[in-house]
Amino acid sequence: MTKRKDANPFPGFPIVMNEGDYFRWAVNVDDLDGDGTTEIIAVVSNTSSTPRSRILILKHDGTPFPDWPSPGLDRGVNSSDQTPAVADLNGDGAKELVTIEVYTWVGRTDVTLHAFGLDGAELAGFPKQLTLPPVGFDADEVFPSRHGVPSIADLDGDGYPEIAWSYSNRIYLFDHEGNVLPGWPFITPDYNGKIMLFENAAASGDVDGDGDLDICAKPWSPRRNNALGGKSHFDFLENLSTSD
């Protein structure tokens, strides 16, 4: 449902979906085709469908985005937020939709980084696969956690954006081709003898006013038994790549 500030629906809304369809996460909005109006991007889930989720794009008037095939996502029902982020990854003037799927197995955790063009096809070199340790609480395992959407910005000023993504107790930084950059992931240190886990999207901004973008991320929502004794906390990662 989209409404004006006077609470009346926009023309063309509400949209009637297929039986069993539902929206689990927030939508994203962006002018994907450069026509001066914004499109609505959302992930639609359905426990009876295969694949279980698909990426939906609507024009500002509620009509389907032309020639968009609604590519499917397999981990969209009970997994973390898969709402696509939007960016021009390769600098060709066209925008891509970037999202991440996480598959947990007994012996490993598989991460798939997608970058869809506006025709629904993956950008050259995508999807990218990343294999992490299994989920658990023992040494050399990643800790159970949900994740937020990717955060995309040109952090090093080379004209191509980087992709920041938080999962478990670590933050990954990918280049525009989906490769993990040297020195990453950042892994949170233990605090009060406990692990701090990220369950929200990372964000970027010039926090310290030095002219370059830094990464900020907030671990767990305040809980009585978390590492901070129920207090809020966030991590600030200083960007040293373009600093004087």
Coordinates of C-alpha atoms in Angstrom, one line a residue:
M1 CA 0.0 0.0 0.0
T2 CA 1.3 3.5 -0.9
K3 CA -0.5 6.5 0.4
R4 CA -0.3 10.3 0.1
K5 CA 0.3 12.4 3.2
D6 CA -3.5 12.9 3.4
A7 CA -3.8 9.1 3.8
N8 CA -5.5 8.6 0.4
P9 CA -4.0 5.9 -1.8
F10 CA -2.0 6.8 -4.8
P11 CA -3.6 6.0 -8.1
G12 CA -3.0 2.4 -9.1
F13 CA -2.7 1.2 -5.5
P14 CA -3.2 -1.0 -3.5
I15 CA -1.8 -3.8 -5.6
V16 CA -3.5 -7.2 -5.4
M17 CA -0.9 -10.0 -5.2
N18 CA -1.2 -13.7 -5.8
E19 CA -2.7 -15.9 -3.2
G20 CA -0.2 -16.6 -0.4
D21 CA 2.1 -13.8 -1.3
Y22 CA 3.3 -11.5 1.5
F23 CA 5.9 -8.9 2.1
R24 CA 8.3 -9.7 5.0
W25 CA 10.7 -6.7 4.8
A26 CA 10.7 -3.0 3.9
V27 CA 10.7 -1.9 0.3
N28 CA 13.3 0.2 -1.4
V29 CA 12.6 3.1 -3.8
D30 CA 14.8 4.4 -6.6
D31 CA 14.6 5.9 -10.0
L32 CA 16.0 2.9 -11.8
D33 CA 15.5 3.9 -15.4
G34 CA 16.2 7.6 -15.1
D35 CA 12.8 8.8 -16.2
G36 CA 12.4 11.1 -13.2
T37 CA 10.0 8.9 -11.3
T38 CA 10.8 6.3 -8.7
E39 CA 10.3 2.6 -8.8
I40 CA 9.3 0.4 -5.9
I41 CA 11.6 -2.6 -5.2
A42 CA 10.4 -5.3 -2.8
V43 CA 10.9 -9.0 -2.1
V44 CA 7.7 -11.0 -2.2
S45 CA 7.6 -14.3 -0.3
N46 CA 5.2 -17.3 -0.7
T47 CA 5.7 -20.6 1.2
S48 CA 3.9 -22.5 -1.5
S49 CA 6.0 -21.2 -4.5
T50 CA 9.3 -22.3 -6.0
P51 CA 11.4 -20.4 -5.6
R52 CA 10.1 -19.2 -2.3
S53 CA 10.7 -15.5 -3.0
R54 CA 11.0 -13.2 -5.9
I55 CA 12.1 -9.6 -6.5
L56 CA 9.3 -7.3 -7.6
I57 CA 9.7 -4.0 -9.3
L58 CA 6.7 -1.6 -9.7
K59 CA 6.5 1.7 -11.5
H60 CA 5.3 4.7 -9.6
D61 CA 1.8 4.1 -10.7
G62 CA 1.7 0.4 -9.6
T63 CA 2.2 -1.1 -13.0
P64 CA 4.9 -3.8 -13.5
F65 CA 8.4 -2.6 -14.5
P66 CA 8.8 -3.3 -18.2
D67 CA 10.6 -6.6 -19.1
W68 CA 11.4 -7.4 -15.5
P69 CA 11.3 -11.2 -15.0
S70 CA 11.1 -11.1 -11.2
P71 CA 14.2 -13.3 -10.5
G72 CA 13.7 -15.8 -7.6
L73 CA 15.5 -16.1 -4.3
D74 CA 15.5 -19.4 -2.5
R75 CA 16.1 -18.2 1.0
G76 CA 13.4 -15.6 1.3
V77 CA 10.8 -16.9 3.7
N78 CA 12.5 -17.3 7.1
S79 CA 15.9 -15.8 6.4
S80 CA 17.3 -12.3 6.9
D81 CA 16.4 -9.1 5.0
Q82 CA 16.9 -9.6 1.3
T83 CA 15.6 -6.2 0.1
P84 CA 17.9 -5.3 -2.8
A85 CA 20.2 -2.3 -2.5
V86 CA 20.6 -0.2 -5.7
A87 CA 23.8 1.0 -7.2
D88 CA 25.7 1.3 -10.5
L89 CA 28.4 -1.2 -9.8
N90 CA 30.4 -1.2 -13.0
G91 CA 30.1 2.5 -14.0
D92 CA 28.1 2.0 -17.2
G93 CA 25.3 4.3 -16.2
A94 CA 22.8 1.5 -15.5
K95 CA 21.8 0.5 -12.0
E96 CA 22.0 -2.9 -10.5
L97 CA 20.0 -4.6 -7.7
V98 CA 22.3 -6.1 -5.1
T99 CA 21.1 -8.7 -2.5
I100 CA 22.6 -11.5 -0.5
E101 CA 21.4 -15.0 0.3
V102 CA 22.8 -17.1 3.2
Y103 CA 22.6 -20.9 3.2
T104 CA 23.5 -22.7 6.5
W105 CA 24.6 -26.4 6.4
V106 CA 26.0 -28.7 9.0
G107 CA 29.6 -28.2 7.9
R108 CA 29.6 -24.8 6.3
T109 CA 27.8 -21.5 5.6
D110 CA 27.3 -20.5 1.9
V111 CA 26.9 -16.9 1.0
T112 CA 25.7 -15.8 -2.5
L113 CA 26.1 -12.2 -3.6
H114 CA 23.7 -11.3 -6.4
A115 CA 23.8 -8.3 -8.7
F116 CA 20.9 -8.1 -11.1
G117 CA 20.7 -5.8 -14.1
L118 CA 17.4 -4.2 -15.0
D119 CA 16.7 -7.1 -17.5
G120 CA 16.9 -9.6 -14.6
A121 CA 20.2 -11.1 -15.7
E122 CA 23.1 -11.2 -13.3
L123 CA 25.9 -8.8 -13.9
A124 CA 29.0 -10.4 -15.5
G125 CA 31.0 -12.2 -12.8
F126 CA 27.9 -12.6 -10.6
P127 CA 26.6 -14.3 -8.5
K128 CA 29.6 -14.5 -6.3
Q129 CA 30.0 -17.4 -3.8
L130 CA 31.6 -17.2 -0.4
T131 CA 32.0 -20.1 1.9
L132 CA 32.1 -19.4 5.7
P133 CA 32.6 -21.7 8.6
P134 CA 29.5 -23.5 9.9
V135 CA 27.0 -21.8 12.3
G136 CA 27.5 -22.7 15.9
F137 CA 29.2 -21.7 19.1
D138 CA 32.5 -23.6 19.0
A139 CA 35.9 -22.2 17.9
D140 CA 36.3 -21.3 14.2
E141 CA 32.5 -21.2 13.7
V142 CA 30.3 -18.2 12.8
F143 CA 27.7 -17.4 15.4
P144 CA 24.0 -17.6 14.7
S145 CA 22.7 -14.2 13.4
R146 CA 20.5 -12.5 11.0
H147 CA 21.8 -9.9 8.6
G148 CA 20.8 -6.6 7.1
V149 CA 20.8 -5.4 3.5
P150 CA 24.1 -4.5 1.8
S151 CA 25.3 -0.9 2.1
I152 CA 26.9 0.5 -1.1
A153 CA 29.2 3.5 -1.4
D154 CA 32.4 4.5 -3.1
L155 CA 34.6 4.4 0.0
D156 CA 38.1 4.8 -1.6
G157 CA 37.2 7.4 -4.2
D158 CA 38.1 5.4 -7.3
G159 CA 34.8 5.9 -9.0
Y160 CA 33.5 2.4 -8.2
P161 CA 31.4 1.5 -5.2
E162 CA 32.2 -1.0 -2.4
I163 CA 29.6 -3.3 -0.8
A164 CA 29.5 -3.4 3.0
W165 CA 27.7 -6.3 4.6
S166 CA 27.4 -7.4 8.2
Y167 CA 26.8 -11.0 9.3
S168 CA 27.4 -12.8 12.6
N169 CA 30.3 -11.0 14.4
R170 CA 31.9 -9.6 11.3
I171 CA 31.6 -7.0 8.6
Y172 CA 32.6 -7.8 5.0
L173 CA 33.6 -5.4 2.4
F174 CA 33.4 -6.4 -1.3
D175 CA 34.7 -4.5 -4.3
H176 CA 32.4 -3.7 -7.2
E177 CA 33.1 -7.1 -8.7
G178 CA 32.0 -8.9 -5.6
N179 CA 35.5 -9.9 -4.3
V180 CA 36.3 -9.6 -0.6
L181 CA 38.8 -6.8 -0.1
P182 CA 42.1 -7.5 1.6
G183 CA 42.0 -7.1 5.4
W184 CA 38.3 -7.9 5.6
P185 CA 36.2 -9.1 7.3
F186 CA 36.3 -7.0 10.4
I187 CA 35.6 -9.2 13.4
T188 CA 34.3 -7.7 16.5
P189 CA 36.4 -8.2 19.7
D190 CA 34.7 -9.9 22.6
Y191 CA 33.2 -7.5 25.1
N192 CA 32.6 -8.4 28.7
G193 CA 33.5 -12.0 27.7
K194 CA 30.7 -12.2 25.2
I195 CA 30.4 -12.1 21.4
M196 CA 28.8 -9.0 19.7
L197 CA 26.7 -10.0 16.7
F198 CA 25.5 -7.8 13.8
E199 CA 21.8 -8.0 12.9
N200 CA 21.4 -4.7 11.1
A201 CA 22.7 -3.2 7.9
A202 CA 25.9 -1.3 7.9
A203 CA 25.9 2.4 6.9
S204 CA 28.4 4.8 5.5
G205 CA 29.1 8.5 6.1
D206 CA 31.8 11.0 7.0
V207 CA 31.6 10.5 10.7
D208 CA 34.8 12.3 11.7
G209 CA 34.6 15.1 9.1
D210 CA 37.9 14.2 7.4
G211 CA 36.3 14.2 3.9
D212 CA 36.1 10.4 3.4
L213 CA 33.3 7.9 4.1
D214 CA 33.5 5.6 7.1
I215 CA 31.5 2.5 8.0
C216 CA 29.2 2.3 11.0
A217 CA 27.3 -0.8 12.2
K218 CA 25.2 -1.6 15.2
P219 CA 25.4 -5.0 16.8
W220 CA 22.4 -6.7 18.5
S221 CA 19.5 -4.7 19.7
P222 CA 19.8 -4.0 23.5
R223 CA 19.1 -7.2 25.4
R224 CA 19.6 -8.0 29.1
N225 CA 22.0 -10.9 28.3
N226 CA 24.0 -9.3 25.5
A227 CA 27.6 -8.3 25.7
L228 CA 26.8 -4.8 26.8
G229 CA 24.3 -5.8 29.5
G230 CA 21.4 -4.4 27.6
K231 CA 23.0 -1.2 26.5
S232 CA 23.1 0.1 22.9
H233 CA 26.4 0.1 21.1
F234 CA 27.8 0.7 17.6
D235 CA 31.1 0.1 15.8
F236 CA 32.8 2.9 13.8
L237 CA 35.4 1.8 11.3
E238 CA 37.7 4.7 10.2
N239 CA 38.3 4.8 6.5
L240 CA 42.1 5.2 6.1
S241 CA 42.2 4.6 2.3
T242 CA 41.9 8.2 1.3
S243 CA 42.9 10.0 4.5
D244 CA 45.9 12.4 4.4

